[in-house]
Amino acid sequence: MSILEEQIKQLAKLILDSKNIVALTGAGMSTESGIADFRSPGTGLWEKVDPYEYASIDSYIAHPTKNLEFMLETGKAIFSARPNKGHKALTKLQKLSKLKGVLTQNIDRLHHKAKTKNIVEFHGNVMEAKCLHCGEVFLITNMINQVLQGRSPSCIICNGMLKPNAIFFGEPLESETLRAADEMIVDCDLLIVLGSSLVVYPVAFYPQKALSLGAKLAIINIQETDMDSLAEVVIHEKIGEMFPKNVTIIEKKGYNYLKQ
Ligand SMILES: NC(=O)c1ccc[n+]([C@@H]2O[C@H](COP(=O)([O-])OP(=O)(O)OC[C@H]3O[C@@H](n4cnc5c(N)ncnc54)[C@H](O)[C@@H]3O)[C@@H](O)[C@H]2O)c1
Ligand SMILES: [Zn+2]
């Protein structure tokens, strides 16, 4: 048996032995849907632009037009993206009553589009716009239409400045979101990290939090992460090529497969 087959079996066994699985997903979850991540060598977005110039709250407030032009350009891939095999495999795992929910760093809403339930979006999403003054949330199309007409996007209620409802550099995560994430992992027995470099905090604390609460850790990520040594299983392959295999084992073969 190859090392990879052995790893797939190990992860299948972990999933079969667990009842309350939580997935922690990052930008690597969506690269197979055509959305670039931030840190993959050669293709990561931050190799091309400076994040603090284009995606920080200070630069947005100082130069909204420049930032919005960049966001509209990069956002095109997100608006038209469809869930990939990895997203669909998570939904299937949930239908098999194994997956409790998803903690995601992604802002692309692809878990929602794949009809997975119980999703915590650490960094918000770009399908909505939020007023920086009164906090009202609108559909992003409302904001895009204003930008396309050459206006600076403003709230129809209070005239405050609108921004995409995603967390920018320099903005804190919402306490409600962190509370929901903490609740999700309290009785989690297996945390599966899918496509995250685990360098963005506070999200990168969650594997350790889950471990300290008694959960086991599994990771599927092309590149190594600092948490690899803490995981029971680490698979350095593409999620869409590996994870559906695991879910098929759970669905069709169960423990019998492990005896082969
Ligand atoms: N799709 C999105 O919504 C999107 C896209 C880019 C960035 N972001 C934001 O960027 C931040 C970056 O942190 P991060 O850890 O999520 O991303 P990251 O870019 O830091 O890391 C992504 C990791 O995924 C791996 N990867 C890429 N494609 C993969 C695949 N097909 N299968 C397995 N692994 C794969 C890479 O090796 C890399 O280690 C997040 O906070 C997120 O909000 C989101
Ligand atoms: Zn407002």
Short mmCIF file of C-alpha atoms and ligand atoms in Angstrom, two decimals:
data_model
loop_
_atom_site.label_atom_id
_atom_site.label_comp_id
_atom_site.label_asym_id
_atom_site.label_seq_id
_atom_site.Cartn_x
_atom_site.Cartn_y
_atom_site.Cartn_z
CA MET A 1 0.00 0.00 0.00
CA SER A 2 1.37 3.48 -0.89
CA ILE A 3 1.93 6.13 1.77
CA LEU A 4 -0.96 8.11 0.31
CA GLU A 5 -3.36 5.16 0.46
CA GLU A 6 -2.26 4.63 4.05
CA GLN A 7 -2.98 8.30 4.86
CA ILE A 8 -6.40 8.14 3.22
CA LYS A 9 -7.20 5.09 5.34
CA GLN A 10 -5.97 6.80 8.51
CA LEU A 11 -8.18 9.83 7.85
CA ALA A 12 -11.16 7.60 7.00
CA LYS A 13 -10.69 5.79 10.31
CA LEU A 14 -10.51 9.08 12.21
CA ILE A 15 -13.75 10.22 10.55
CA LEU A 16 -15.50 6.91 11.26
CA ASP A 17 -14.41 7.08 14.92
CA SER A 18 -15.68 10.66 15.33
CA LYS A 19 -19.17 12.04 15.87
CA ASN A 20 -18.70 15.78 16.02
CA ILE A 21 -16.39 16.81 13.23
CA VAL A 22 -15.64 20.44 12.45
CA ALA A 23 -13.84 21.61 9.32
CA LEU A 24 -11.58 24.67 9.42
CA THR A 25 -11.17 25.92 5.87
CA GLY A 26 -8.89 28.46 4.22
CA ALA A 27 -8.26 29.93 0.81
CA GLY A 28 -6.79 26.60 -0.41
CA MET A 29 -10.32 25.20 -0.25
CA SER A 30 -11.33 27.44 -3.14
CA THR A 31 -8.30 27.43 -5.47
CA GLU A 32 -9.87 24.50 -7.34
CA SER A 33 -12.88 26.78 -7.93
CA GLY A 34 -10.58 29.28 -9.66
CA ILE A 35 -10.04 31.71 -6.76
CA ALA A 36 -6.38 32.45 -6.03
CA ASP A 37 -5.22 32.07 -2.45
CA PHE A 38 -2.90 34.54 -0.76
CA ARG A 39 0.25 32.54 -0.10
CA SER A 40 0.74 29.73 -2.66
CA PRO A 41 4.16 30.26 -4.29
CA GLY A 42 3.80 31.76 -7.79
CA THR A 43 0.01 32.21 -7.74
CA GLY A 44 -0.77 33.71 -4.31
CA LEU A 45 -2.33 37.17 -4.51
CA TRP A 46 0.10 38.73 -2.05
CA GLU A 47 3.00 38.00 -4.40
CA LYS A 48 1.41 40.48 -6.80
CA VAL A 49 0.16 43.30 -4.58
CA ASP A 50 0.84 44.72 -1.14
CA PRO A 51 -2.06 43.68 1.12
CA TYR A 52 -1.73 46.76 3.29
CA GLU A 53 -2.03 49.02 0.26
CA TYR A 54 -5.12 47.30 -1.16
CA ALA A 55 -6.92 45.52 1.64
CA SER A 56 -6.41 47.45 4.85
CA ILE A 57 -9.11 49.56 6.45
CA ASP A 58 -6.85 52.64 6.57
CA SER A 59 -6.01 52.49 2.87
CA TYR A 60 -9.69 51.87 2.05
CA ILE A 61 -10.81 54.97 3.93
CA ALA A 62 -7.99 57.05 2.41
CA HIS A 63 -8.35 55.80 -1.21
CA PRO A 64 -11.73 54.05 -1.59
CA THR A 65 -11.83 54.27 -5.40
CA LYS A 66 -8.37 52.72 -5.91
CA ASN A 67 -9.18 49.94 -3.45
CA LEU A 68 -12.62 49.26 -4.89
CA GLU A 69 -11.26 49.02 -8.44
CA PHE A 70 -8.81 46.37 -7.24
CA MET A 71 -11.53 44.55 -5.27
CA LEU A 72 -13.94 44.55 -8.21
CA GLU A 73 -11.22 43.10 -10.43
CA THR A 74 -10.23 40.34 -7.97
CA GLY A 75 -13.87 39.91 -6.94
CA LYS A 76 -14.94 38.84 -10.45
CA ALA A 77 -13.47 35.36 -9.92
CA ILE A 78 -15.32 35.11 -6.60
CA PHE A 79 -18.73 36.22 -7.88
CA SER A 80 -18.73 33.67 -10.70
CA ALA A 81 -17.11 30.78 -8.79
CA ARG A 82 -18.90 27.50 -8.17
CA PRO A 83 -18.31 25.06 -5.29
CA ASN A 84 -15.74 22.36 -6.13
CA LYS A 85 -15.50 18.67 -5.23
CA GLY A 86 -14.05 19.54 -1.81
CA HIS A 87 -16.98 21.81 -0.85
CA LYS A 88 -19.45 19.18 -2.05
CA ALA A 89 -17.68 16.44 -0.09
CA LEU A 90 -18.11 18.48 3.10
CA THR A 91 -21.84 18.83 2.41
CA LYS A 92 -22.06 15.07 1.88
CA LEU A 93 -20.21 14.43 5.16
CA GLN A 94 -22.76 16.63 6.90
CA LYS A 95 -25.65 14.71 5.33
CA LEU A 96 -24.01 11.55 6.72
CA SER A 97 -24.37 13.20 10.17
CA LYS A 98 -20.63 13.34 10.69
CA LEU A 99 -19.88 17.02 10.10
CA LYS A 100 -21.22 19.50 12.61
CA GLY A 101 -20.18 22.63 10.79
CA VAL A 102 -17.52 24.69 9.09
CA LEU A 103 -15.29 27.44 10.42
CA THR A 104 -14.05 29.30 7.40
CA GLN A 105 -11.58 32.05 6.69
CA ASN A 106 -12.98 32.34 3.20
CA ILE A 107 -15.02 35.29 2.10
CA ASP A 108 -16.35 33.68 -1.08
CA ARG A 109 -19.57 32.05 0.24
CA LEU A 110 -18.79 28.79 -1.60
CA HIS A 111 -19.71 26.68 1.45
CA HIS A 112 -23.13 28.38 1.37
CA LYS A 113 -23.43 27.77 -2.38
CA ALA A 114 -22.60 24.09 -1.74
CA LYS A 115 -25.48 24.05 0.79
CA THR A 116 -23.37 23.15 3.82
CA LYS A 117 -25.12 24.24 7.03
CA ASN A 118 -23.78 25.81 10.22
CA ILE A 119 -20.99 28.00 8.85
CA VAL A 120 -18.99 30.56 10.80
CA GLU A 121 -17.28 33.10 8.55
CA PHE A 122 -14.34 34.46 10.53
CA HIS A 123 -13.62 37.16 7.96
CA GLY A 124 -17.14 37.98 6.77
CA ASN A 125 -17.93 37.74 3.06
CA VAL A 126 -17.85 39.83 -0.09
CA MET A 127 -21.42 39.16 -1.17
CA GLU A 128 -22.54 41.87 1.26
CA ALA A 129 -21.65 45.51 1.93
CA LYS A 130 -21.70 47.13 5.36
CA CYS A 131 -22.12 50.75 6.42
CA LEU A 132 -19.10 51.94 8.41
CA HIS A 133 -21.34 54.41 10.26
CA CYS A 134 -24.64 52.65 11.19
CA GLY A 135 -23.60 49.03 10.59
CA GLU A 136 -26.49 48.23 8.22
CA VAL A 137 -25.76 45.37 5.81
CA PHE A 138 -26.77 45.46 2.11
CA LEU A 139 -26.28 43.21 -0.89
CA ILE A 140 -22.92 43.93 -2.53
CA THR A 141 -24.71 44.67 -5.82
CA ASN A 142 -26.08 47.83 -4.19
CA MET A 143 -22.52 49.03 -3.63
CA ILE A 144 -21.16 47.85 -6.99
CA ASN A 145 -23.88 49.75 -8.86
CA GLN A 146 -22.89 52.97 -7.10
CA VAL A 147 -19.19 52.42 -7.90
CA LEU A 148 -19.97 51.67 -11.56
CA GLN A 149 -21.88 54.96 -11.73
CA GLY A 150 -18.73 56.72 -10.49
CA ARG A 151 -20.18 57.52 -7.06
CA SER A 152 -18.50 56.76 -3.76
CA PRO A 153 -20.64 54.03 -2.21
CA SER A 154 -22.80 55.34 0.60
CA CYS A 155 -25.50 54.05 2.90
CA ILE A 156 -29.08 54.83 1.85
CA ILE A 157 -30.05 55.15 5.53
CA CYS A 158 -27.37 57.42 7.00
CA ASN A 159 -25.15 58.32 4.03
CA GLY A 160 -22.16 56.68 5.79
CA MET A 161 -19.39 55.04 3.78
CA LEU A 162 -20.03 51.48 2.60
CA LYS A 163 -17.37 48.77 2.47
CA PRO A 164 -17.49 45.11 1.46
CA ASN A 165 -18.59 43.10 4.50
CA ALA A 166 -15.26 41.31 4.75
CA ILE A 167 -12.68 41.95 7.45
CA PHE A 168 -9.84 44.12 6.17
CA PHE A 169 -6.33 44.24 7.58
CA GLY A 170 -6.42 46.47 10.65
CA GLU A 171 -10.00 45.52 11.58
CA PRO A 172 -10.80 43.29 14.55
CA LEU A 173 -12.85 40.13 14.12
CA GLU A 174 -16.41 40.44 15.42
CA SER A 175 -16.78 39.12 18.97
CA GLU A 176 -20.06 37.39 18.01
CA THR A 177 -18.20 35.44 15.31
CA LEU A 178 -15.48 34.34 17.71
CA ARG A 179 -18.12 33.27 20.23
CA ALA A 180 -19.88 31.16 17.58
CA ALA A 181 -16.55 29.57 16.59
CA ASP A 182 -15.73 28.78 20.23
CA GLU A 183 -19.15 27.18 20.67
CA MET A 184 -18.67 25.08 17.56
CA ILE A 185 -15.43 23.49 18.78
CA VAL A 186 -16.46 22.87 22.39
CA ASP A 187 -17.57 19.27 21.80
CA CYS A 188 -15.72 18.72 18.54
CA ASP A 189 -13.84 15.41 18.48
CA LEU A 190 -12.04 15.91 15.16
CA LEU A 191 -10.94 19.16 13.53
CA ILE A 192 -10.07 18.80 9.85
CA VAL A 193 -8.06 21.71 8.48
CA LEU A 194 -8.53 22.09 4.72
CA GLY A 195 -6.39 24.49 2.67
CA SER A 196 -5.02 26.92 5.21
CA SER A 197 -1.44 28.01 5.79
CA LEU A 198 -2.50 28.57 9.44
CA VAL A 199 -0.54 31.79 9.71
CA VAL A 200 -3.44 34.23 10.04
CA TYR A 201 -4.40 34.83 13.67
CA PRO A 202 -6.63 34.48 15.63
CA VAL A 203 -7.94 31.73 13.34
CA ALA A 204 -4.64 29.87 13.52
CA PHE A 205 -5.23 29.38 17.27
CA TYR A 206 -8.21 27.10 16.57
CA PRO A 207 -6.29 23.85 15.93
CA GLN A 208 -4.56 24.25 19.28
CA LYS A 209 -7.82 25.27 20.98
CA ALA A 210 -9.53 22.15 19.61
CA LEU A 211 -6.61 19.94 20.69
CA SER A 212 -6.68 21.37 24.20
CA LEU A 213 -10.40 20.52 24.37
CA GLY A 214 -9.65 16.90 23.52
CA ALA A 215 -10.23 16.88 19.74
CA LYS A 216 -7.93 15.21 17.26
CA LEU A 217 -6.44 17.12 14.34
CA ALA A 218 -6.16 16.22 10.64
CA ILE A 219 -4.77 18.46 7.90
CA ILE A 220 -5.07 18.43 4.12
CA ASN A 221 -2.88 21.16 2.63
CA ILE A 222 -0.48 21.16 -0.30
CA GLN A 223 2.23 22.91 1.68
CA GLU A 224 3.50 22.10 5.14
CA THR A 225 2.08 24.06 8.08
CA ASP A 226 3.46 24.77 11.55
CA MET A 227 0.72 22.55 13.01
CA ASP A 228 1.60 19.43 10.98
CA SER A 229 3.51 17.87 13.86
CA LEU A 230 0.39 18.12 16.09
CA ALA A 231 -1.89 16.29 13.64
CA GLU A 232 -2.77 12.59 13.59
CA VAL A 233 -2.84 12.67 9.79
CA VAL A 234 -1.38 15.18 7.35
CA ILE A 235 -2.00 14.89 3.62
CA HIS A 236 0.02 17.20 1.34
CA GLU A 237 -2.23 16.90 -1.70
CA LYS A 238 -5.11 18.79 -3.33
CA ILE A 239 -8.32 18.78 -1.30
CA GLY A 240 -10.57 18.15 -4.32
CA GLU A 241 -8.53 15.09 -5.26
CA MET A 242 -8.22 13.62 -1.76
CA PHE A 243 -11.12 14.57 0.48
CA PRO A 244 -13.97 13.21 -1.71
CA LYS A 245 -12.18 9.81 -1.57
CA ASN A 246 -12.45 9.87 2.21
CA VAL A 247 -16.10 10.80 2.13
CA THR A 248 -16.84 8.03 -0.39
CA ILE A 249 -15.25 5.52 1.99
CA ILE A 250 -17.48 6.74 4.82
CA GLU A 251 -20.54 6.66 2.58
CA LYS A 252 -20.05 3.34 0.81
CA LYS A 253 -17.54 1.16 2.58
CA GLY A 254 -17.25 2.13 6.25
CA TYR A 255 -15.04 0.06 8.54
CA ASN A 256 -14.95 -2.83 6.03
CA TYR A 257 -12.60 -0.77 3.86
CA LEU A 258 -10.11 -0.48 6.70
CA LYS A 259 -9.79 -4.26 6.91
CA GLN A 260 -8.69 -4.55 3.28
N1 LIG B 1 -11.47 32.12 -1.40
C1 LIG B 1 -11.41 33.09 -0.49
O1 LIG B 1 -12.40 33.47 0.11
C2 LIG B 1 -10.08 33.70 -0.18
C3 LIG B 1 -9.08 33.80 -1.15
C4 LIG B 1 -7.84 34.38 -0.79
C5 LIG B 1 -7.65 34.82 0.51
N2 LIG B 1 -8.66 34.70 1.42
C6 LIG B 1 -8.39 35.21 2.79
O2 LIG B 1 -7.00 35.07 2.97
C7 LIG B 1 -6.60 34.72 4.26
C8 LIG B 1 -5.48 33.73 4.01
O3 LIG B 1 -5.32 32.69 4.92
P1 LIG B 1 -5.53 31.18 4.46
O4 LIG B 1 -4.79 30.35 5.43
O5 LIG B 1 -6.97 30.96 4.25
O6 LIG B 1 -4.86 31.11 3.02
P2 LIG B 1 -3.35 31.10 2.57
O7 LIG B 1 -3.30 31.66 1.19
O8 LIG B 1 -2.47 31.68 3.60
O9 LIG B 1 -3.02 29.54 2.50
C9 LIG B 1 -3.66 28.69 1.61
C10 LIG B 1 -3.01 27.31 1.75
O10 LIG B 1 -3.76 26.42 0.95
C11 LIG B 1 -2.89 25.55 0.26
N3 LIG B 1 -3.60 25.15 -0.95
C12 LIG B 1 -3.84 25.87 -2.07
N4 LIG B 1 -4.61 25.17 -2.91
C13 LIG B 1 -4.86 23.97 -2.32
C14 LIG B 1 -5.60 22.82 -2.69
N5 LIG B 1 -6.24 22.73 -3.85
N6 LIG B 1 -5.64 21.76 -1.84
C15 LIG B 1 -4.96 21.82 -0.64
N7 LIG B 1 -4.25 22.89 -0.24
C16 LIG B 1 -4.22 23.96 -1.06
C17 LIG B 1 -1.62 26.34 0.02
O11 LIG B 1 -0.53 25.45 -0.04
C18 LIG B 1 -1.57 27.27 1.25
O12 LIG B 1 -0.75 26.71 2.28
C19 LIG B 1 -7.82 34.22 4.90
O13 LIG B 1 -7.98 34.99 6.01
C20 LIG B 1 -8.98 34.49 3.94
O14 LIG B 1 -9.89 35.40 4.53
C21 LIG B 1 -9.84 34.16 1.11
ZN ZN B 2 -25.56 53.69 7.44
#
